[in-house]
PDB file of C-alpha atoms in Angstrom:
ATOM      1  CA  UNK A 126      -0.527   0.339   0.237  1.00 46.00           C
ATOM      2  CA  UNK A 127       3.110   2.149   1.120  1.00 49.00           C
ATOM      3  CA  UNK A 128       4.655   1.678  -2.050  1.00 49.00           C
ATOM      4  CA  UNK A 129       1.359   2.436  -4.563  1.00 49.00           C
ATOM      5  CA  UNK A 130       0.974   6.146  -3.006  1.00 48.00           C
ATOM      6  CA  UNK A 131       4.671   6.670  -3.349  1.00 49.00           C
ATOM      7  CA  UNK A 132       4.149   6.253  -6.982  1.00 52.00           C
ATOM      8  CA  UNK A 133       1.032   7.838  -7.060  1.00 53.00           C
ATOM      9  CA  UNK A 134       2.526  11.492  -5.731  1.00 54.00           C
ATOM     10  CA  UNK A 135       5.848  11.090  -7.916  1.00 55.00           C
ATOM     11  CA  UNK A 136       3.972  12.040 -11.097  1.00 60.00           C
ATOM     12  CA  UNK A 137       1.034  10.963 -13.417  1.00 62.00           C
ATOM     13  CA  UNK A 138      -0.582   7.949 -14.247  1.00 76.00           C
ATOM     14  CA  UNK A 139      -1.204   6.808 -18.160  1.00 79.00           C
ATOM     15  CA  UNK A 140      -5.018   7.000 -17.568  1.00 82.00           C
ATOM     16  CA  UNK A 141      -4.511  10.460 -16.184  1.00 83.00           C
ATOM     17  CA  UNK A 142      -2.106  11.775 -19.556  1.00 84.00           C
ATOM     18  CA  UNK A 143      -4.763  10.371 -21.707  1.00 88.00           C
ATOM     19  CA  UNK A 144      -7.757  12.430 -20.219  1.00 89.00           C
ATOM     20  CA  UNK A 145      -5.706  15.476 -20.185  1.00 89.00           C
ATOM     21  CA  UNK A 146      -4.468  14.944 -23.840  1.00 92.00           C
ATOM     22  CA  UNK A 147      -8.325  14.373 -24.457  1.00 94.00           C
ATOM     23  CA  UNK A 148      -9.915  17.382 -22.786  1.00 94.00           C
ATOM     24  CA  UNK A 149      -6.569  19.808 -24.274  1.00 95.00           C
ATOM     25  CA  UNK A 150      -7.621  18.308 -27.709  1.00 96.00           C
ATOM     26  CA  UNK A 151     -11.347  19.087 -27.338  1.00 95.00           C
ATOM     27  CA  UNK A 152     -10.817  22.587 -26.321  1.00 95.00           C
ATOM     28  CA  UNK A 153      -8.393  23.164 -29.169  1.00 95.00           C
ATOM     29  CA  UNK A 154     -11.075  21.672 -31.492  1.00 96.00           C
ATOM     30  CA  UNK A 155     -13.458  24.124 -30.283  1.00 95.00           C
ATOM     31  CA  UNK A 156     -11.367  27.164 -30.481  1.00 94.00           C
ATOM     32  CA  UNK A 157     -10.201  26.006 -33.923  1.00 95.00           C
ATOM     33  CA  UNK A 158     -13.821  25.807 -35.381  1.00 94.00           C
ATOM     34  CA  UNK A 159     -15.186  28.884 -33.487  1.00 93.00           C
ATOM     35  CA  UNK A 160     -12.079  30.711 -35.141  1.00 92.00           C
ATOM     36  CA  UNK A 161     -12.935  29.322 -38.522  1.00 92.00           C
ATOM     37  CA  UNK A 162     -16.409  29.860 -38.624  1.00 92.00           C
ATOM     38  CA  UNK A 163     -16.148  33.814 -37.164  1.00 91.00           C
ATOM     39  CA  UNK A 164     -13.465  33.846 -40.348  1.00 90.00           C
ATOM     40  CA  UNK A 165     -15.899  32.740 -42.967  1.00 86.00           C
ATOM     41  CA  UNK A 166     -19.026  35.128 -41.825  1.00 87.00           C
ATOM     42  CA  UNK A 167     -16.391  38.230 -42.052  1.00 88.00           C
ATOM     43  CA  UNK A 168     -15.150  37.066 -45.676  1.00 82.00           C
ATOM     44  CA  UNK A 169     -18.722  37.038 -46.306  1.00 81.00           C
ATOM     45  CA  UNK A 170     -20.194  39.618 -44.812  1.00 85.00           C
ATOM     46  CA  UNK A 171     -17.312  41.638 -47.212  1.00 85.00           C
ATOM     47  CA  UNK A 172     -18.376  40.305 -49.950  1.00 83.00           C
ATOM     48  CA  UNK A 173     -21.912  41.468 -49.473  1.00 85.00           C
ATOM     49  CA  UNK A 174     -20.702  45.102 -48.395  1.00 88.00           C
ATOM     50  CA  UNK A 175     -18.957  44.955 -52.029  1.00 88.00           C
ATOM     51  CA  UNK A 176     -22.153  44.109 -53.371  1.00 89.00           C
ATOM     52  CA  UNK A 177     -23.995  46.942 -51.664  1.00 89.00           C
ATOM     53  CA  UNK A 178     -21.740  49.005 -52.293  1.00 90.00           C
ATOM     54  CA  UNK A 179     -21.497  48.585 -55.674  1.00 89.00           C
ATOM     55  CA  UNK A 180     -25.359  48.501 -56.254  1.00 89.00           C
ATOM     56  CA  UNK A 181     -25.225  51.997 -54.398  1.00 91.00           C
ATOM     57  CA  UNK A 182     -23.246  53.441 -56.391  1.00 92.00           C
ATOM     58  CA  UNK A 183     -25.025  52.483 -60.117  1.00 89.00           C
ATOM     59  CA  UNK A 184     -28.098  53.317 -58.305  1.00 90.00           C
ATOM     60  CA  UNK A 185     -27.052  57.013 -58.108  1.00 92.00           C
ATOM     61  CA  UNK A 186     -25.311  56.741 -61.023  1.00 90.00           C
ATOM     62  CA  UNK A 187     -28.061  56.249 -62.441  1.00 87.00           C
ATOM     63  CA  UNK A 188     -30.248  58.505 -60.648  1.00 88.00           C
ATOM     64  CA  UNK A 189     -27.673  61.685 -61.198  1.00 89.00           C
ATOM     65  CA  UNK A 190     -28.255  61.142 -65.249  1.00 87.00           C
ATOM     66  CA  UNK A 191     -31.705  60.435 -65.361  1.00 85.00           C
ATOM     67  CA  UNK A 192     -32.117  64.328 -63.207  1.00 85.00           C
ATOM     68  CA  UNK A 193     -29.636  66.286 -64.923  1.00 82.00           C
ATOM     69  CA  UNK A 194     -30.865  65.097 -68.320  1.00 79.00           C
ATOM     70  CA  UNK A 195     -32.670  68.453 -69.091  1.00 74.00           C
ATOM     71  CA  UNK A 196     -33.425  68.255 -72.626  1.00 70.00           C
ATOM     72  CA  UNK A 197     -32.349  64.141 -73.356  1.00 70.00           C
ATOM     73  CA  UNK A 198     -35.217  62.502 -74.559  1.00 69.00           C
ATOM     74  CA  UNK A 199     -34.771  59.175 -71.460  1.00 73.00           C
ATOM     75  CA  UNK A 200     -36.542  55.785 -73.220  1.00 76.00           C
ATOM     76  CA  UNK A 201     -37.405  52.622 -71.237  1.00 79.00           C
ATOM     77  CA  UNK A 202     -33.662  50.613 -71.181  1.00 83.00           C
ATOM     78  CA  UNK A 203     -32.362  47.284 -70.452  1.00 83.00           C
ATOM     79  CA  UNK A 204     -28.817  47.017 -69.904  1.00 86.00           C
ATOM     80  CA  UNK A 205     -26.477  44.385 -68.260  1.00 89.00           C
ATOM     81  CA  UNK A 206     -22.869  45.886 -67.010  1.00 86.00           C
ATOM     82  CA  UNK A 207     -19.896  43.415 -65.167  1.00 87.00           C
ATOM     83  CA  UNK A 208     -18.547  46.180 -62.685  1.00 85.00           C
ATOM     84  CA  UNK A 209     -15.621  44.790 -59.672  1.00 82.00           C
ATOM     85  CA  UNK A 210     -16.504  41.066 -61.337  1.00 84.00           C
ATOM     86  CA  UNK A 211     -20.310  41.288 -60.216  1.00 88.00           C
ATOM     87  CA  UNK A 212     -23.009  41.136 -63.076  1.00 90.00           C
ATOM     88  CA  UNK A 213     -25.568  44.046 -62.900  1.00 91.00           C
ATOM     89  CA  UNK A 214     -28.576  43.958 -64.551  1.00 92.00           C
ATOM     90  CA  UNK A 215     -30.619  47.374 -64.718  1.00 91.00           C
ATOM     91  CA  UNK A 216     -33.771  48.324 -66.277  1.00 91.00           C
ATOM     92  CA  UNK A 217     -35.222  51.999 -66.364  1.00 89.00           C
ATOM     93  CA  UNK A 218     -38.758  52.612 -66.908  1.00 88.00           C
ATOM     94  CA  UNK A 219     -40.926  55.897 -66.696  1.00 86.00           C
ATOM     95  CA  UNK A 220     -44.271  55.419 -65.241  1.00 83.00           C
ATOM     96  CA  UNK A 221     -46.633  56.922 -67.067  1.00 82.00           C
ATOM     97  CA  UNK A 222     -48.907  57.248 -63.933  1.00 83.00           C
ATOM     98  CA  UNK A 223     -46.658  60.764 -62.714  1.00 80.00           C
ATOM     99  CA  UNK A 224     -45.044  63.120 -64.071  1.00 81.00           C
ATOM    100  CA  UNK A 225     -41.458  62.694 -64.975  1.00 82.00           C
ATOM    101  CA  UNK A 226     -41.413  60.008 -62.970  1.00 87.00           C
ATOM    102  CA  UNK A 227     -38.879  56.677 -63.623  1.00 89.00           C
ATOM    103  CA  UNK A 228     -38.175  53.526 -61.547  1.00 90.00           C
ATOM    104  CA  UNK A 229     -35.032  51.844 -61.439  1.00 90.00           C
ATOM    105  CA  UNK A 230     -34.505  48.371 -60.954  1.00 93.00           C
ATOM    106  CA  UNK A 231     -30.681  46.920 -60.269  1.00 92.00           C
ATOM    107  CA  UNK A 232     -30.406  43.279 -60.269  1.00 93.00           C
ATOM    108  CA  UNK A 233     -26.408  42.619 -59.266  1.00 92.00           C
ATOM    109  CA  UNK A 234     -25.121  38.858 -58.796  1.00 90.00           C
ATOM    110  CA  UNK A 235     -21.879  36.615 -58.006  1.00 87.00           C
ATOM    111  CA  UNK A 236     -21.704  32.894 -58.444  1.00 85.00           C
ATOM    112  CA  UNK A 237     -23.287  32.642 -54.139  1.00 83.00           C
ATOM    113  CA  UNK A 238     -25.556  35.675 -53.993  1.00 87.00           C
ATOM    114  CA  UNK A 239     -28.139  37.842 -56.247  1.00 90.00           C
ATOM    115  CA  UNK A 240     -29.789  41.253 -54.612  1.00 90.00           C
ATOM    116  CA  UNK A 241     -32.564  43.265 -56.522  1.00 92.00           C
ATOM    117  CA  UNK A 242     -33.478  46.446 -55.821  1.00 92.00           C
ATOM    118  CA  UNK A 243     -35.693  49.482 -56.329  1.00 93.00           C
ATOM    119  CA  UNK A 244     -35.934  53.088 -56.584  1.00 91.00           C
ATOM    120  CA  UNK A 245     -37.450  55.902 -58.148  1.00 91.00           C
ATOM    121  CA  UNK A 246     -36.692  59.405 -59.502  1.00 89.00           C
ATOM    122  CA  UNK A 247     -38.155  61.878 -60.881  1.00 86.00           C
ATOM    123  CA  UNK A 248     -36.472  64.454 -63.324  1.00 82.00           C
ATOM    124  CA  UNK A 249     -35.587  67.929 -62.289  1.00 75.00           C
TER     125      UNK A 249
END
């Protein structure tokens, strides 16, 4: 009995080493999984923000062009452009119920996501 206590005090036995390694492995796995999920969420968020800013800039350019074309006749049109690696489909239609009011429809997409935006603008 005295011999077992003396061995116990001098260090870990093999089962304690295995259990501590298993606990360490689980902790490292949980931390690395959560860090990877945060990284993938941030990278998707950056891509979404780029899409939104590209669409906003495109809509603002179209609004400016429509508002400041005093004498130019603006016809209904459909366009397809590629900006910053995104495909942008735009459609401009005049709303006949309102005086010089136009509807702008924008669809921006990449290989993973598609977003649609509608906006209205009147000529000055």
